[in-house]
Short mmCIF file of C-alpha atoms in Angstrom, two decimals:
data_model
loop_
_atom_site.label_atom_id
_atom_site.label_comp_id
_atom_site.label_asym_id
_atom_site.label_seq_id
_atom_site.Cartn_x
_atom_site.Cartn_y
_atom_site.Cartn_z
CA UNK A 419 0.00 0.00 0.00
CA UNK A 420 2.17 2.90 1.20
CA UNK A 421 5.94 2.98 1.37
CA UNK A 422 5.96 2.66 5.14
CA UNK A 423 3.79 -0.45 4.76
CA UNK A 424 1.07 1.18 6.82
CA UNK A 425 -2.35 0.35 5.57
CA UNK A 426 -4.15 3.09 3.71
CA UNK A 427 -7.63 2.10 4.80
CA UNK A 428 -9.43 4.23 2.24
CA UNK A 429 -7.35 2.79 -0.59
CA UNK A 430 -7.95 -0.74 0.68
CA UNK A 431 -11.69 -0.07 0.91
CA UNK A 432 -11.74 1.46 -2.58
CA UNK A 433 -9.97 -1.58 -4.03
CA UNK A 434 -12.35 -3.95 -2.25
CA UNK A 435 -15.35 -1.96 -3.49
CA UNK A 436 -14.01 -2.37 -7.03
CA UNK A 437 -14.01 -6.14 -6.56
CA UNK A 438 -10.31 -6.62 -5.81
CA UNK A 439 -10.28 -10.00 -4.07
CA UNK A 440 -6.76 -9.44 -2.70
CA UNK A 441 -7.98 -6.31 -0.91
CA UNK A 442 -11.00 -8.20 0.41
CA UNK A 443 -8.74 -10.96 1.69
CA UNK A 444 -6.42 -8.43 3.29
CA UNK A 445 -9.33 -6.78 5.10
CA UNK A 446 -10.48 -10.16 6.35
CA UNK A 447 -7.00 -11.19 7.48
CA UNK A 448 -6.38 -7.87 9.23
CA UNK A 449 -9.58 -7.78 11.23
CA UNK A 450 -11.15 -11.25 11.51
CA UNK A 451 -9.43 -12.12 14.80
CA UNK A 452 -10.45 -8.94 16.60
CA UNK A 453 -13.94 -9.08 15.12
CA UNK A 454 -14.38 -12.67 16.25
CA UNK A 455 -13.50 -11.54 19.76
CA UNK A 456 -16.02 -8.70 19.47
CA UNK A 457 -18.82 -11.06 18.41
CA UNK A 458 -17.85 -13.49 21.19
CA UNK A 459 -18.42 -10.71 23.75
CA UNK A 460 -22.09 -10.84 22.83
CA UNK A 461 -22.63 -14.45 21.76
CA UNK A 462 -21.16 -17.48 23.51
CA UNK A 463 -22.04 -20.12 20.89
CA UNK A 464 -19.01 -20.62 18.61
CA UNK A 465 -21.08 -21.61 15.57
CA UNK A 466 -23.20 -18.52 15.99
CA UNK A 467 -20.07 -16.35 16.24
CA UNK A 468 -18.84 -17.83 12.95
CA UNK A 469 -22.23 -17.16 11.35
CA UNK A 470 -22.24 -13.61 12.66
CA UNK A 471 -18.74 -13.00 11.34
CA UNK A 472 -19.69 -14.45 7.96
CA UNK A 473 -22.86 -12.38 7.69
CA UNK A 474 -20.96 -9.30 8.81
CA UNK A 475 -18.34 -9.67 6.11
CA UNK A 476 -21.04 -10.18 3.49
CA UNK A 477 -22.49 -6.83 4.58
CA UNK A 478 -19.06 -5.23 4.74
CA UNK A 479 -18.20 -6.19 1.18
CA UNK A 480 -21.66 -5.24 -0.08
CA UNK A 481 -21.43 -1.76 1.40
CA UNK A 482 -17.71 -1.00 1.49
CA UNK A 483 -18.13 1.54 -1.28
CA UNK A 484 -19.91 3.76 1.25
CA UNK A 485 -16.97 3.74 3.69
CA UNK A 486 -15.15 7.03 4.14
CA UNK A 487 -11.99 7.04 6.19
CA UNK A 488 -11.96 9.27 9.24
CA UNK A 489 -8.39 8.48 10.12
CA UNK A 490 -6.37 5.49 11.16
CA UNK A 491 -8.55 2.76 12.65
CA UNK A 492 -11.81 3.99 11.17
CA UNK A 493 -12.18 0.99 8.82
CA UNK A 494 -11.87 -1.41 11.74
CA UNK A 495 -14.35 0.67 13.77
CA UNK A 496 -16.79 0.75 10.83
CA UNK A 497 -16.60 -3.03 10.40
CA UNK A 498 -16.79 -3.58 14.15
CA UNK A 499 -20.05 -1.62 14.30
CA UNK A 500 -21.48 -3.98 11.67
CA UNK A 501 -20.36 -7.02 13.70
CA UNK A 502 -21.94 -5.69 16.89
CA UNK A 503 -25.19 -4.94 15.07
CA UNK A 504 -25.19 -8.46 13.59
CA UNK A 505 -24.56 -9.97 17.04
CA UNK A 506 -27.39 -7.94 18.53
CA UNK A 507 -29.69 -8.96 15.67
CA UNK A 508 -28.81 -12.61 16.30
CA UNK A 509 -29.54 -12.23 20.00
CA UNK A 510 -32.85 -10.57 19.24
CA UNK A 511 -33.80 -13.29 16.76
CA UNK A 512 -32.95 -15.94 19.35
CA UNK A 513 -34.89 -14.09 22.04
CA UNK A 514 -31.71 -13.75 24.08
CA UNK A 515 -31.31 -9.99 23.95
CA UNK A 516 -32.64 -9.52 27.48
CA UNK A 517 -29.64 -11.45 28.83
CA UNK A 518 -27.16 -8.95 27.37
CA UNK A 519 -26.16 -5.92 29.40
CA UNK A 520 -25.25 -2.92 27.28
CA UNK A 521 -24.43 0.42 28.84
CA UNK A 522 -25.97 3.57 27.40
CA UNK A 523 -22.75 4.82 25.76
CA UNK A 524 -22.18 1.52 23.97
CA UNK A 525 -25.78 1.34 22.82
CA UNK A 526 -25.52 4.84 21.38
CA UNK A 527 -22.29 3.95 19.58
CA UNK A 528 -23.88 0.98 17.90
CA UNK A 529 -27.39 2.24 17.23
CA UNK A 530 -28.97 0.52 14.24
CA UNK A 531 -29.61 3.84 12.50
CA UNK A 532 -25.89 4.52 12.68
CA UNK A 533 -25.05 1.41 10.64
CA UNK A 534 -23.66 2.04 7.16
CA UNK A 535 -26.09 1.95 4.26
CA UNK A 536 -26.69 -1.78 4.25
CA UNK A 537 -29.96 -3.28 3.22
CA UNK A 538 -30.89 -6.37 5.27
#
């Protein structure tokens, strides 16, 4: 990407939006571990975590053209918001949402209306 080998998130997102499978793979490899941990904070079932991660990346790749970098780390934060929303949707669908404790600040950060332009 850049000479210093730092990731230019906007460039990576632009390449992925254009269908560059190497960029998509790089995004997955960079963030899958941390995003798995994020999903696992909400959902204990390992299979469900895998499903959530899969569904999240489908949404990420479908909407990555709408991503606009706001500085280093914003791509990860953008994807992480999608993962959290997918985990919450899974919990709601499984009628397990009442067992999750979310503080007000976290709920505001991950409000469904704040999710990138992704159609369900």
